Amino acid sequence: MTPAEAVSAAGRAASSAPEEAPRLRLGVADYMTLGNALCGFLAVWALATAQSAHLASGVAGPLPKTAMATAVGLMMVAAALDVLDGRVARRLGGSGMGAELDNLADVISFGVAPAFFFVVWGTIAGGAGVLPVVAGGAVLLAVIVRLARFSCQAPGSDYFTGLPCPSGAIAVVTIVLLDPPVLVGVAAVLLVAWLMVSRMEYPKPRGRKAYLVLGLLATGVALMAAWGLGLPAGDVLIYLMSAVVLLCVVTIPFYVLATRRETARPE
């Protein structure tokens, strides 16, 4: 359950009671949401610092692995906090600001940060003009539209409509880690942006699924650390992880659709 759903559930439970002003004091879940936003900001800071140093040195080639691993790791931590804050809000209760804080934090961590990451990569790789900026802008706008649409939908469904923002952000950074030709990367990122605003359905990480997602994110952070430090087999593991992430992003909606059709089929 996301903070928005937790707040909505609390509002429904209180609908029969006298109307009270929402609690505006920050709760534990809200601090986790703020940690999400801070991770997104630090990812942008790490990328901007690395890009400035890279351009000042005059050395050709991509950004140092340590800087890229740091930025991606921070975005994965932000995604983990995004999963946790909803569960904490459900258990301990959330404030009236929870849903708004969650959307604002997601724009930073899963909109601005991956978009900036892609633009930095495309600028350094060169050869595509303003297309990386267009693709990065498409990601940012898709995240904003998706979050606005989610806020207007009734909670309670077991599925997200459109690719969730954290998954979309991770898909964008994995495209960069695979380091394809710039035009291929632009096309792939535009596809991710479309998936976020599409009607494709993705299962929500509830119950044991949430712990699975957290475990995968922790594994991803560990792999990024190994890759950034130049440990043996780091490149192979990163490429394998990136391929799995992109495969899941593309195939899960079709799996959900096939499962629903199988369930609806008369015996």
Tab-separated table of N, CA and C in Angstrom, residues 82-141:
chain	number	residue	atom	x	y	z
A	82	ASP	N	10.688	4.100	-1.180
A	82	ASP	CA	9.355	4.295	-1.735
A	82	ASP	C	8.473	3.082	-1.452
A	83	VAL	N	9.066	1.885	-1.462
A	83	VAL	CA	8.310	0.680	-1.114
A	83	VAL	C	7.994	0.661	0.378
A	84	LEU	N	8.966	1.045	1.183
A	84	LEU	CA	8.818	0.937	2.642
A	84	LEU	C	7.874	1.968	3.236
A	85	ASP	N	7.862	3.189	2.694
A	85	ASP	CA	7.079	4.226	3.356
A	85	ASP	C	5.585	3.907	3.360
A	86	GLY	N	5.109	3.243	2.303
A	86	GLY	CA	3.710	2.856	2.283
A	86	GLY	C	3.376	1.813	3.338
A	87	ARG	N	4.277	0.856	3.526
A	87	ARG	CA	4.051	-0.186	4.534
A	87	ARG	C	4.098	0.413	5.935
A	88	VAL	N	5.024	1.345	6.144
A	88	VAL	CA	5.116	1.989	7.455
A	88	VAL	C	3.883	2.840	7.718
A	89	ALA	N	3.400	3.537	6.684
A	89	ALA	CA	2.195	4.359	6.849
A	89	ALA	C	0.997	3.493	7.197
A	90	ARG	N	0.930	2.295	6.636
A	90	ARG	CA	-0.188	1.406	6.920
A	90	ARG	C	-0.135	0.887	8.360
A	91	ARG	N	1.071	0.615	8.837
A	91	ARG	CA	1.214	0.057	10.184
A	91	ARG	C	1.146	1.121	11.276
A	92	LEU	N	1.798	2.267	11.041
A	92	LEU	CA	1.906	3.285	12.087
A	92	LEU	C	1.017	4.492	11.838
A	93	GLY	N	0.401	4.520	10.666
A	93	GLY	CA	-0.411	5.683	10.329
A	93	GLY	C	0.422	6.746	9.631
A	94	GLY	N	-0.192	7.463	8.730
A	94	GLY	CA	0.511	8.518	8.005
A	94	GLY	C	-0.119	9.870	8.268
A	95	SER	N	0.599	10.902	7.938
A	95	SER	CA	0.077	12.254	8.120
A	95	SER	C	-0.749	12.650	6.906
A	96	GLY	N	-1.433	13.782	7.023
A	96	GLY	CA	-2.219	14.281	5.909
A	96	GLY	C	-1.376	14.729	4.730
A	97	MET	N	-0.061	14.869	4.942
A	97	MET	CA	0.839	15.300	3.864
A	97	MET	C	1.458	14.132	3.121
A	98	GLY	N	1.177	12.900	3.576
A	98	GLY	CA	1.891	11.742	3.048
A	98	GLY	C	1.809	11.586	1.550
A	99	ALA	N	0.602	11.658	0.997
A	99	ALA	CA	0.433	11.450	-0.438
A	99	ALA	C	1.144	12.533	-1.245
A	100	GLU	N	1.010	13.796	-0.800
A	100	GLU	CA	1.660	14.895	-1.529
A	100	GLU	C	3.181	14.783	-1.455
A	101	LEU	N	3.689	14.468	-0.263
A	101	LEU	CA	5.137	14.288	-0.117
A	101	LEU	C	5.644	13.157	-1.009
A	102	ASP	N	4.879	12.079	-1.072
A	102	ASP	CA	5.285	10.935	-1.880
A	102	ASP	C	5.397	11.319	-3.357
A	103	ASN	N	4.414	12.034	-3.877
A	103	ASN	CA	4.450	12.440	-5.281
A	103	ASN	C	5.616	13.393	-5.567
A	104	LEU	N	5.837	14.350	-4.664
A	104	LEU	CA	6.929	15.297	-4.868
A	104	LEU	C	8.287	14.596	-4.832
A	105	ALA	N	8.448	13.684	-3.894
A	105	ALA	CA	9.705	12.945	-3.799
A	105	ALA	C	9.921	12.091	-5.040
A	106	ASP	N	8.850	11.459	-5.541
A	106	ASP	CA	8.979	10.602	-6.720
A	106	ASP	C	9.377	11.405	-7.956
A	107	VAL	N	8.889	12.630	-8.071
A	107	VAL	CA	9.281	13.465	-9.213
A	107	VAL	C	10.795	13.701	-9.204
A	108	ILE	N	11.350	13.924	-8.025
A	108	ILE	CA	12.800	14.175	-7.920
A	108	ILE	C	13.597	12.902	-8.196
A	109	SER	N	13.261	11.831	-7.479
A	109	SER	CA	14.089	10.627	-7.528
A	109	SER	C	13.884	9.798	-8.791
A	110	PHE	N	12.655	9.776	-9.316
A	110	PHE	CA	12.353	8.903	-10.440
A	110	PHE	C	11.985	9.662	-11.706
A	111	GLY	N	12.021	11.000	-11.625
A	111	GLY	CA	11.809	11.824	-12.800
A	111	GLY	C	13.041	12.628	-13.144
A	112	VAL	N	13.416	13.552	-12.259
A	112	VAL	CA	14.566	14.421	-12.520
A	112	VAL	C	15.875	13.627	-12.567
A	113	ALA	N	16.107	12.767	-11.575
A	113	ALA	CA	17.396	12.068	-11.483
A	113	ALA	C	17.669	11.165	-12.686
A	114	PRO	N	16.764	10.243	-13.080
A	114	PRO	CA	17.067	9.414	-14.250
A	114	PRO	C	17.100	10.211	-15.545
A	115	ALA	N	16.257	11.248	-15.659
A	115	ALA	CA	16.287	12.072	-16.865
A	115	ALA	C	17.635	12.775	-16.996
A	116	PHE	N	18.128	13.329	-15.895
A	116	PHE	CA	19.426	13.996	-15.910
A	116	PHE	C	20.544	12.993	-16.187
A	117	PHE	N	20.430	11.800	-15.627
A	117	PHE	CA	21.420	10.751	-15.856
A	117	PHE	C	21.517	10.431	-17.342
A	118	PHE	N	20.364	10.298	-17.986
A	118	PHE	CA	20.370	9.968	-19.413
A	118	PHE	C	20.921	11.118	-20.244
A	119	VAL	N	20.560	12.346	-19.892
A	119	VAL	CA	21.051	13.503	-20.649
A	119	VAL	C	22.572	13.613	-20.522
A	120	VAL	N	23.106	13.404	-19.318
A	120	VAL	CA	24.562	13.449	-19.128
A	120	VAL	C	25.235	12.398	-19.992
A	121	TRP	N	24.702	11.169	-19.966
A	121	TRP	CA	25.283	10.099	-20.779
A	121	TRP	C	25.211	10.437	-22.266
A	122	GLY	N	24.034	10.905	-22.734
A	122	GLY	CA	23.882	11.217	-24.144
A	122	GLY	C	24.759	12.377	-24.588
A	123	THR	N	24.955	13.364	-23.703
A	123	THR	CA	25.806	14.508	-24.033
A	123	THR	C	27.260	14.085	-24.180
A	124	ILE	N	27.726	13.238	-23.269
A	124	ILE	CA	29.114	12.786	-23.332
A	124	ILE	C	29.328	11.849	-24.513
A	125	ALA	N	28.341	10.976	-24.773
A	125	ALA	CA	28.469	10.056	-25.906
A	125	ALA	C	28.439	10.811	-27.227
A	126	GLY	N	27.623	11.863	-27.318
A	126	GLY	CA	27.583	12.723	-28.506
A	126	GLY	C	26.941	12.032	-29.697
A	127	GLY	N	26.805	12.809	-30.773
A	127	GLY	CA	26.337	12.254	-32.036
A	127	GLY	C	24.836	12.242	-32.228
A	128	ALA	N	24.050	12.749	-31.286
A	128	ALA	CA	22.596	12.701	-31.439
A	128	ALA	C	21.949	14.061	-31.203
A	129	GLY	N	22.737	15.122	-31.130
A	129	GLY	CA	22.172	16.453	-30.973
A	129	GLY	C	21.363	16.597	-29.702
A	130	VAL	N	20.144	17.100	-29.853
A	130	VAL	CA	19.281	17.355	-28.699
A	130	VAL	C	18.399	16.162	-28.366
A	131	LEU	N	18.530	15.058	-29.088
A	131	LEU	CA	17.643	13.922	-28.860
A	131	LEU	C	17.728	13.369	-27.437
A	132	PRO	N	18.936	13.276	-26.807
A	132	PRO	CA	18.957	12.836	-25.403
A	132	PRO	C	18.180	13.760	-24.477
A	133	VAL	N	18.205	15.073	-24.769
A	133	VAL	CA	17.435	16.022	-23.954
A	133	VAL	C	15.938	15.781	-24.159
A	134	VAL	N	15.536	15.508	-25.394
A	134	VAL	CA	14.127	15.225	-25.686
A	134	VAL	C	13.684	13.972	-24.944
A	135	ALA	N	14.518	12.919	-24.994
A	135	ALA	CA	14.162	11.670	-24.316
A	135	ALA	C	14.124	11.855	-22.804
A	136	GLY	N	15.098	12.592	-22.255
A	136	GLY	CA	15.085	12.858	-20.824
A	136	GLY	C	13.870	13.662	-20.412
A	137	GLY	N	13.505	14.665	-21.218
A	137	GLY	CA	12.308	15.444	-20.929
A	137	GLY	C	11.053	14.592	-20.996
A	138	ALA	N	11.026	13.632	-21.927
A	138	ALA	CA	9.871	12.737	-22.038
A	138	ALA	C	9.718	11.892	-20.777
A	139	VAL	N	10.844	11.436	-20.220
A	139	VAL	CA	10.792	10.650	-18.981
A	139	VAL	C	10.230	11.496	-17.841
A	140	LEU	N	10.733	12.707	-17.700
A	140	LEU	CA	10.272	13.588	-16.628
A	140	LEU	C	8.782	13.874	-16.753
A	141	LEU	N	8.320	14.205	-17.957
A	141	LEU	CA	6.908	14.509	-18.153
A	141	LEU	C	6.039	13.280	-17.927
